[in-house]
Amino acid sequence: MTEQQQLVRTPAVASVPESGETSPAPLAPDLRSADRRDKPSRTDTLTAQLSPLVGGPVGEHALIGRVRFWTPLRVLMAFALVFLAFGWAGKAACIQQTTDSAGQPTLDWSNGRQYVAMCYSDTVPLYGAEHLNELAFPYRKQWTDFDGDGHPHTRYMEYPVLSGLYQYAAAEVSYAWSRVRLTPKALPVVLYFDTAALGLALAWLVTVWASSQLSGRRVWDAALVALSPLVLVHIFTNFDALATAFAATGMLAWARRRPVLAGVLLGLGGAAKLYPLLLLGPIVLLCLRTDSRQRLPGLRDLVRHSDIGFAAACREYLAGARIRPLRAAGITVAAAAAAWLAVNLPIAVPFRAGWWEFFRLNTERHADPDSAYNVITSFTGWSGFDGPLHPEQTPTLLNAVSLLLFLVACAAIGCIGLTAPRRPRLAQLAFLVVAAFLITNKVWSPQYSLWLVPLAALALPHRRILLAWMTVDALVWFPRMYYYLGTDRKGVPEQWFTGTVALRDLAVLALCALIVREIYRPATDPVRRGGVDDPAGGILDRAADPLLPWLPPWLQPQPAPVRPARIPVAAVAIPTDHEH
């Protein structure tokens, strides 16, 4: 619902008290108020406890939505900018310059400074490792690396196409920046890091904006995205903010009943990182659950019950409000595939070996230090599914087990989506799918946790719980850095690091359990209070939710148990003597 449609008109007449006193200033000609907007200072205990810092909770008769400049979105952008600035400052120690023995300027990474200062970012070493300092075009440029046994191997850019092209574009811009005579001189890698960081910051601002639009009347839930502790640590660790921006805007396009645009954005996100393509699964599942034999609400119902206004309702009706759910899902999947191919084919055809490098490395890669498999190995000495392997050997069995576990988890999520008493919200299933992918995958790079932040804020807007999880997840970075430093340089043993990883995994599993609980008990879902269905549901929002008789009985939605209402003692009529 937009703010203008939430506003309730009230008389703009100033009453004069009997004492003859008047208002200290003329009343505004329009005394409307967005009363349906969620007020966290009155509905959330954590925000209520923090509200005295800004004057206390909002008043019961306050006019909501009347501030001209500091609108919720601008406040969220300000929050995000502050945390992005802190995130850059946290990495700044790794772009400080010094001089080498020959008196030439170089980065100060001596004595493991990148780990001691905990400022490590993949962006810095990749500038030279991916030969971006040569301004070589990714996927065409090849070089030779040597393994531990001295065997040569041909290497190429190891990132998906959009991420690789983004790095190349940042290198070109930083080179042009260095050629400007009026700008301060710095090492090329420093200029490259700042250029890449600027683009990543803009991508995260887009993520915050899209999250606020997906929140509906609970716009302040997006503050959990802007103020996430994970932003402080990981926003500039790698290039994952690009994928979060595409994923969030893809969901927003779906919410605004634009299936083609949603598919295009998710497909582009899949060309930057894999996970935006995972969101197609929940979309297809929810459309499958909706009765495809019934059309969605007509224009009259859409205008009557819509929160977007008459003109916007007409546009959405013409753009796809009458599209059947399964057809809309098919359009979205097809558009995602077309967008992914449109980006990848121009690289895959002329530079097949370079384009395939990303997939080859992910196939041959062993269990990541942050993966659940490595945690088990760390505490038990287990040699893994494939046993001891040479660094260049492919963990075939680990790959198969990881894929199988993810498919089993997706099947379980599908059962949850079909058997829930009420159709789940898109953000709920999206979080479950992405979390299942991270937990079962053999790779969980630390910045991957950013994928979950917008989805968690939309799926489970409980501020205490989410801040606790994000804090635990962010703190994994500290033992990780000191584990990489090595015990010979006063680092920490491996179990200190893998122990915090285990805590993070348990926290994510706990979030999944809470989301499943709210799926099966929709009355406990704070987003659905006040008759709201699914702000991100798009064409499925307020659509029919049948019992799906064509499914086996064990997959059919089961109505939620209705508990008898408690009758207050004061409301019970006690007969008096004359009534006997």
C-alpha positions in Angstrom: 0.0 0.0 0.0 1.4 3.4 -0.9 1.4 6.1 1.6 -1.2 8.2 -0.2 -3.7 5.3 -0.2 -3.0 4.7 3.5 -3.9 8.3 4.4 -7.3 8.8 6.0 -8.9 12.2 5.5 -9.9 14.0 8.6 -11.6 17.4 9.0 -9.1 20.3 8.7 -11.1 22.6 11.1 -9.5 23.9 14.2 -11.8 23.8 17.2 -11.7 26.7 19.7 -11.7 25.6 23.3 -14.3 27.0 25.7 -11.5 29.0 27.4 -11.0 31.0 24.2 -7.5 29.7 23.5 -6.6 28.8 20.0 -4.1 26.6 18.3 -0.5 28.0 18.4 -0.4 27.8 14.6 -2.9 27.4 11.8 -3.7 23.8 11.1 -2.6 22.2 7.9 -5.2 22.1 5.2 -4.8 18.4 4.9 -4.7 16.3 8.2 -4.3 12.9 6.6 -2.4 10.1 8.4 -0.9 6.8 7.3 -2.5 5.0 10.2 -2.1 1.5 8.7 1.7 1.7 8.7 3.3 -0.5 11.3 4.7 1.5 14.3 7.7 -0.5 15.6 8.1 1.7 18.7 4.7 0.4 19.8 4.7 -3.1 18.3 8.3 -4.2 18.9 9.8 -4.5 22.3 13.4 -3.8 21.1 12.5 -0.7 19.2 10.3 0.5 22.1 13.3 0.2 24.5 15.5 2.1 22.1 12.8 4.8 21.3 13.7 7.1 24.3 16.9 7.9 22.4 14.8 9.8 19.8 12.0 11.1 22.2 10.0 8.0 23.0 7.5 5.9 21.1 5.2 7.5 18.5 2.1 9.1 20.0 -1.3 7.4 19.8 -2.8 10.3 17.8 0.3 11.2 15.8 -0.1 12.0 12.1 1.9 9.3 10.4 3.5 10.0 7.0 3.3 13.8 7.2 7.1 14.5 7.4 8.2 16.1 4.2 11.9 15.3 4.1 12.8 12.5 6.5 10.5 9.9 5.0 11.1 6.3 6.1 12.9 5.6 2.8 15.3 8.5 3.3 15.9 7.5 6.9 16.7 3.9 5.7 19.1 5.3 3.1 20.8 7.4 5.7 21.2 4.3 8.0 22.6 2.3 5.1 25.1 5.0 4.1 26.4 5.2 7.7 26.9 1.4 7.8 28.5 1.4 4.3 30.9 4.1 5.5 31.8 2.0 8.5 32.2 -1.1 6.2 34.7 0.8 4.0 36.6 2.1 7.1 36.9 -1.5 8.2 38.7 -2.4 5.0 40.7 0.8 4.7 43.6 -0.7 6.8 44.3 -3.1 3.9 44.7 -0.3 1.3 47.3 1.6 3.3 50.5 2.2 1.4 54.2 1.7 2.4 57.5 1.4 0.6 59.4 -1.8 -0.1 63.1 -2.4 0.2 63.7 -0.6 -3.2 61.8 2.4 -2.1 58.8 1.7 -4.3 55.2 2.2 -3.0 53.3 -1.0 -2.2 50.5 -2.2 0.0 51.2 -2.7 3.7 50.3 -6.4 4.0 53.5 -7.4 5.9 53.4 -9.8 8.8 49.8 -10.9 8.1 48.5 -7.3 8.5 45.3 -8.2 6.5 44.5 -10.8 9.2 45.6 -9.0 12.3 43.7 -5.8 11.2 40.8 -8.1 10.0 40.5 -6.0 6.9 41.0 -8.7 4.3 39.0 -8.3 1.1 39.1 -10.5 -2.0 39.0 -7.4 -4.1 42.6 -6.5 -3.4 44.4 -9.7 -4.2 42.1 -10.4 -7.2 43.3 -7.3 -8.9 46.6 -9.0 -9.6 45.6 -12.6 -9.4 43.0 -12.1 -12.2 45.4 -9.9 -14.2 43.0 -7.0 -14.0 46.1 -4.8 -13.5 46.9 -5.5 -17.1 43.4 -4.4 -18.2 43.1 -7.7 -19.9 39.6 -8.8 -21.0 38.3 -11.5 -18.6 37.7 -15.0 -20.0 40.0 -14.3 -23.0 43.1 -13.7 -20.8 44.9 -16.9 -19.7 47.9 -17.5 -17.5 49.8 -20.4 -16.0 49.8 -21.3 -12.3 51.8 -24.1 -10.6 50.4 -26.4 -8.0 52.3 -27.7 -5.0 54.0 -30.4 -7.0 55.1 -27.9 -9.6 52.7 -29.0 -12.3 51.5 -26.1 -14.6 47.8 -25.3 -15.0 46.2 -22.9 -17.4 43.9 -20.4 -15.5 41.2 -17.9 -16.5 38.8 -15.5 -14.7 37.1 -17.7 -12.1 33.9 -15.6 -11.6 30.5 -15.7 -13.4 30.1 -13.5 -16.3 28.5 -10.4 -14.8 30.8 -10.5 -11.7 33.9 -10.8 -14.0 32.8 -8.0 -16.3 32.1 -5.8 -13.3 35.7 -6.3 -12.1 37.0 -5.5 -15.5 34.8 -2.4 -15.7 36.1 -1.3 -12.3 39.6 -1.8 -13.4 39.0 0.4 -16.5 37.4 3.1 -14.5 40.1 3.1 -11.9 42.7 3.4 -14.7 40.9 6.4 -16.2 40.7 7.9 -12.7 44.5 7.5 -12.3 45.0 9.4 -15.6 43.2 12.5 -14.3 45.9 15.0 -13.2 43.7 16.8 -10.7 43.1 13.7 -8.5 45.5 12.5 -5.7 47.9 9.8 -6.9 47.6 6.4 -5.3 48.5 2.8 -6.1 46.3 1.4 -8.9 45.0 -1.4 -6.7 43.8 1.2 -4.2 41.9 3.1 -6.9 40.5 -0.2 -8.1 39.3 -1.1 -4.6 37.6 2.3 -4.1 36.0 2.1 -7.5 34.6 -1.4 -7.0 33.5 -0.4 -3.5 31.5 2.5 -4.8 29.5 0.3 -7.2 28.9 -2.3 -4.5 27.7 0.4 -2.1 25.2 1.6 -4.8 24.1 -2.1 -5.3 23.4 -2.4 -1.6 21.4 0.8 -1.5 19.3 -0.7 -4.3 18.9 -3.8 -2.1 17.7 -1.6 0.8 15.3 0.3 -1.4 13.8 -2.9 -2.9 13.4 -4.4 0.5 11.6 -1.4 1.8 9.2 -1.6 -1.1 8.6 -5.3 -0.5 7.8 -4.7 3.2 4.4 -3.2 2.5 3.0 -1.4 5.5 6.0 -2.7 7.6 8.5 -0.4 5.9 10.7 -0.3 9.0 11.5 -4.0 8.6 14.0 -2.9 5.9 16.0 -1.2 8.7 17.3 -4.7 9.5 18.9 -4.7 6.0 20.4 -1.2 6.3 21.7 -1.7 9.8 22.8 -5.3 9.5 26.1 -6.1 11.3 27.0 -8.3 8.3 27.2 -5.1 6.2 30.0 -3.8 8.4 32.1 -6.9 7.8 31.2 -8.3 4.4 29.8 -5.7 2.1 33.2 -5.1 0.5 34.7 -8.5 1.1 33.6 -9.7 -2.4 31.1 -8.8 -5.1 27.9 -10.4 -3.7 26.1 -7.1 -3.3 25.5 -7.2 -7.1 23.5 -10.4 -6.7 21.5 -9.2 -3.7 20.5 -6.1 -5.8 19.3 -8.3 -8.7 17.5 -10.7 -6.4 15.7 -8.0 -4.4 14.6 -6.1 -7.5 13.5 -9.3 -9.1 11.3 -10.1 -6.2 10.0 -6.5 -6.3 9.1 -6.9 -10.0 7.2 -10.0 -9.2 5.4 -8.2 -6.3 4.4 -5.5 -8.8 3.0 -8.1 -11.2 5.7 -7.9 -13.8 6.6 -11.5 -14.5 8.8 -10.8 -17.5 10.8 -8.1 -15.7 11.1 -10.3 -12.6 12.6 -13.1 -14.7 15.0 -10.8 -16.5 16.3 -9.4 -13.2 16.6 -12.9 -11.6 18.4 -14.2 -14.7 20.9 -11.3 -14.6 21.4 -12.0 -10.9 22.1 -15.6 -11.8 24.8 -14.4 -14.2 26.5 -12.6 -11.2 26.0 -15.3 -8.6 23.9 -18.5 -8.6 21.5 -17.8 -5.8 19.0 -15.4 -7.5 18.0 -18.3 -9.7 17.1 -20.3 -6.6 14.2 -17.9 -6.1 12.4 -19.2 -9.1 11.7 -22.4 -7.2 9.4 -20.8 -4.6 7.7 -18.8 -7.3 6.8 -21.9 -9.3 5.8 -23.8 -6.1 3.4 -21.0 -4.9 1.9 -20.7 -8.4 1.4 -24.5 -8.5 -0.4 -24.4 -5.2 -2.8 -21.6 -6.5 -5.7 -23.0 -8.4 -4.7 -22.4 -12.0 -8.3 -23.1 -13.2 -9.5 -19.9 -11.5 -8.6 -16.5 -12.8 -7.3 -13.9 -10.4 -9.5 -11.1 -9.2 -11.0 -8.9 -11.8 -10.5 -5.1 -12.2 -13.4 -4.3 -9.8 -12.0 -6.5 -7.0 -8.5 -5.3 -7.7 -9.4 -1.7 -7.3 -11.7 -2.3 -4.3 -9.2 -4.3 -2.3 -5.9 -3.0 -3.7 -3.6 -0.8 -1.8 -2.0 0.8 -4.8 -4.7 3.2 -6.1 -7.0 3.1 -9.1 -4.5 4.1 -11.8 -1.8 1.7 -10.6 -4.5 -1.1 -10.3 -5.5 -0.5 -13.9 -1.9 -0.7 -15.1 -1.3 -3.9 -13.2 -4.6 -5.4 -14.4 -3.6 -4.7 -18.0 0.0 -5.9 -17.4 -0.9 -9.3 -16.0 -3.4 -9.3 -13.3 -5.5 -11.8 -15.3 -2.5 -14.1 -16.1 -3.0 -17.5 -14.5 -0.4 -18.3 -11.9 1.3 -21.2 -13.6 1.5 -19.2 -16.9 3.0 -16.3 -15.0 5.6 -18.7 -13.4 6.4 -20.1 -16.8 6.9 -16.6 -18.2 9.2 -15.7 -15.3 11.3 -18.8 -15.7 11.6 -18.4 -19.5 12.6 -14.7 -19.1 15.2 -15.7 -16.5 16.7 -18.3 -18.9 16.6 -15.9 -21.8 18.4 -13.1 -19.7 21.0 -15.6 -18.4 21.7 -16.8 -21.9 21.8 -13.3 -23.4 24.6 -12.5 -21.0 26.5 -15.8 -21.1 26.4 -16.8 -24.7 28.5 -13.8 -26.0 31.3 -15.0 -23.7 30.8 -18.7 -23.8 30.9 -19.0 -27.6 34.2 -17.1 -28.3 35.9 -17.9 -25.0 34.5 -21.3 -24.0 37.5 -22.3 -21.8 37.5 -19.0 -19.9 33.7 -19.1 -19.5 33.8 -22.7 -18.2 36.5 -21.9 -15.6 33.9 -20.9 -13.0 32.1 -24.2 -13.3 35.3 -26.2 -13.4 36.7 -24.7 -10.3 33.4 -25.2 -8.4 33.4 -28.8 -9.4 37.0 -29.5 -8.4 36.8 -27.4 -5.2 37.1 -29.2 -1.9 35.0 -28.6 1.2 35.3 -24.9 2.1 36.5 -24.0 5.7 33.1 -22.5 6.4 31.2 -25.6 5.3 29.4 -28.1 7.6 31.6 -30.9 6.1 34.8 -29.2 7.2 33.3 -28.5 10.7 32.8 -32.3 11.1 36.3 -33.0 9.8 37.7 -30.4 12.2 36.2 -32.0 15.4 36.2 -35.7 14.4 39.2 -36.1 12.1 36.9 -37.5 9.4 38.7 -37.7 6.1 35.5 -36.8 4.1 33.4 -38.8 1.7 36.2 -39.2 -0.9 39.0 -39.8 1.6 42.3 -38.0 1.3 42.6 -36.2 -2.0 45.3 -34.4 -3.9 44.5 -30.6 -4.3 43.8 -31.1 -8.0 41.5 -34.1 -7.6 37.8 -33.7 -7.8 35.7 -34.7 -4.7 33.2 -36.6 -6.8 31.3 -38.2 -3.9 31.2 -34.9 -1.9 29.7 -33.2 -4.9 27.0 -35.9 -5.3 26.2 -35.9 -1.6 25.9 -32.1 -1.4 23.6 -32.0 -4.4 21.5 -34.9 -3.1 21.1 -33.2 0.3 20.0 -30.0 -1.3 17.5 -31.7 -3.5 16.1 -33.5 -0.4 15.9 -30.2 1.4 14.0 -28.7 -1.6 11.6 -31.6 -1.6 10.9 -31.0 2.1 10.4 -27.3 1.5 8.0 -28.2 -1.3 6.0 -30.4 1.0 5.8 -27.5 3.5 4.6 -25.2 0.9 1.9 -27.5 -0.3 0.7 -28.8 3.1 0.6 -25.5 5.0 -2.9 -24.4 6.1 -2.4 -21.2 4.2 -0.2 -20.4 1.2 3.2 -19.3 2.5 4.6 -16.0 1.7 7.2 -15.8 -1.1 9.9 -14.5 1.2 9.4 -17.4 3.7 10.0 -20.1 1.1 12.8 -18.1 -0.6 14.7 -17.9 2.7 14.3 -21.6 3.3 15.6 -22.5 -0.1 18.6 -20.2 0.1 19.4 -21.3 3.6 19.2 -25.0 2.6 21.5 -24.3 -0.3 24.1 -22.7 2.0 23.9 -25.4 4.7 24.2 -28.4 2.3 26.7 -26.8 -0.1 30.4 -27.6 0.2 31.2 -23.9 -0.1 30.0 -21.1 2.2 32.2 -18.1 1.7 31.7 -15.7 4.5 30.1 -13.0 2.3 27.4 -15.5 1.2 25.6 -14.6 4.4 24.6 -11.3 2.8 22.2 -13.3 0.6 20.1 -14.1 3.6 19.8 -10.6 5.1 17.0 -9.2 2.9 15.2 -12.5 2.8 15.3 -12.8 6.6 14.1 -9.3 7.1 11.1 -10.0 4.9 10.4 -13.6 6.1 10.9 -13.3 9.8 10.7 -9.6 10.9 11.5 -10.2 14.6 14.2 -7.7 15.3 15.8 -9.3 18.4 16.1 -12.7 16.8 17.5 -11.4 13.5 20.0 -9.1 15.1 21.2 -11.9 17.3 21.7 -14.2 14.3 23.5 -11.5 12.2 25.8 -10.6 15.1 26.8 -14.2 15.6 27.3 -14.6 11.8 29.4 -11.4 11.7 31.6 -12.5 14.6 32.7 -15.6 12.7 34.9 -13.2 10.8 37.2 -12.6 13.8 38.3 -16.2 14.5 38.5 -16.8 10.8 41.1 -14.1 10.3 43.2 -15.3 13.3 42.9 -18.9 12.1 44.3 -17.9 8.7 47.1 -15.9 10.6 48.3 -19.2 12.0 49.2 -20.4 15.5 52.9 -19.7 14.8 52.0 -16.0 14.6 49.8 -16.0 17.6 46.6 -17.0 15.7 43.9 -19.3 17.1 43.5 -23.1 16.6 41.2 -24.3 13.9 38.5 -25.4 16.4 38.0 -21.9 17.6 37.0 -21.0 14.0 35.0 -24.1 13.2 33.2 -23.8 16.5 31.8 -20.4 15.7 30.9 -21.7 12.2 28.8 -24.4 13.9 27.1 -21.8 16.0 26.2 -19.8 12.9 24.8 -22.9 11.2 22.7 -23.7 14.3 21.4 -20.1 14.3 20.4 -20.3 10.6 18.6 -23.6 11.3 16.8 -22.0 14.2 15.6 -19.2 11.9 14.3 -21.9 9.5 12.5 -23.6 12.3 10.8 -20.4 13.3 9.8 -19.6 9.7 8.3 -23.1 9.3 6.4 -22.6 12.6 4.9 -19.4 11.3 4.0 -21.1 8.0 2.0 -23.7 9.8 0.6 -21.1 12.2 -0.1 -18.1 10.0 -1.9 -16.3 12.8 1.5 -15.8 14.5 3.0 -14.2 11.4 3.4 -10.4 12.2 3.3 -9.6 8.5 -0.2 -11.0 8.1 -1.7 -9.1 10.9 -4.6 -6.8 9.9 -5.8 -9.0 7.0 -2.6 -8.7 4.9 -1.8 -11.7 2.7 1.6 -11.4 1.0 3.1 -8.0 0.1 5.6 -9.8 -2.2 3.1 -12.2 -3.6 2.4 -10.2 -6.7 -0.4 -11.9 -8.7 -0.8 -14.4 -5.9 -1.6 -11.8 -3.3 -5.2 -12.3 -2.1 -5.7 -15.0 -4.7 -7.7 -18.1 -4.1 -6.0 -20.7 -1.9 -7.9 -24.0 -2.6 -7.4 -27.4 -0.9 -5.9 -28.8 -4.1 -7.9 -32.1 -4.4 -5.8 -33.3 -7.3 -2.8 -33.9 -4.8 -2.4 -37.0 -2.7 -4.1 -36.6 0.7 -0.8 -36.3 2.5 0.2 -33.3 0.3 -3.1 -31.5 0.5 -3.2 -28.3 2.7 -4.5 -29.0 6.2 -6.6 -26.4 7.8 -5.0 -24.9 10.9 -6.5 -26.1 14.2 -8.9 -23.5 15.7 -8.5 -23.1 19.4 -11.6 -22.2 21.3 -11.6 -18.6 22.4 -11.2 -17.9 26.0 -14.2 -16.0 27.5 -13.2 -13.4 30.1 -14.6 -14.0 33.5 -16.1 -10.5 33.5 -18.0 -11.3 30.3 -19.7 -14.4 31.7 -23.3 -13.6 32.7 -24.0 -14.8 36.3 -27.7 -15.1 36.9 -29.1 -13.1 39.8 -31.6 -14.4 42.4 -34.6 -12.9 40.6 -33.6 -14.7 37.4 -33.9 -18.2 38.8 
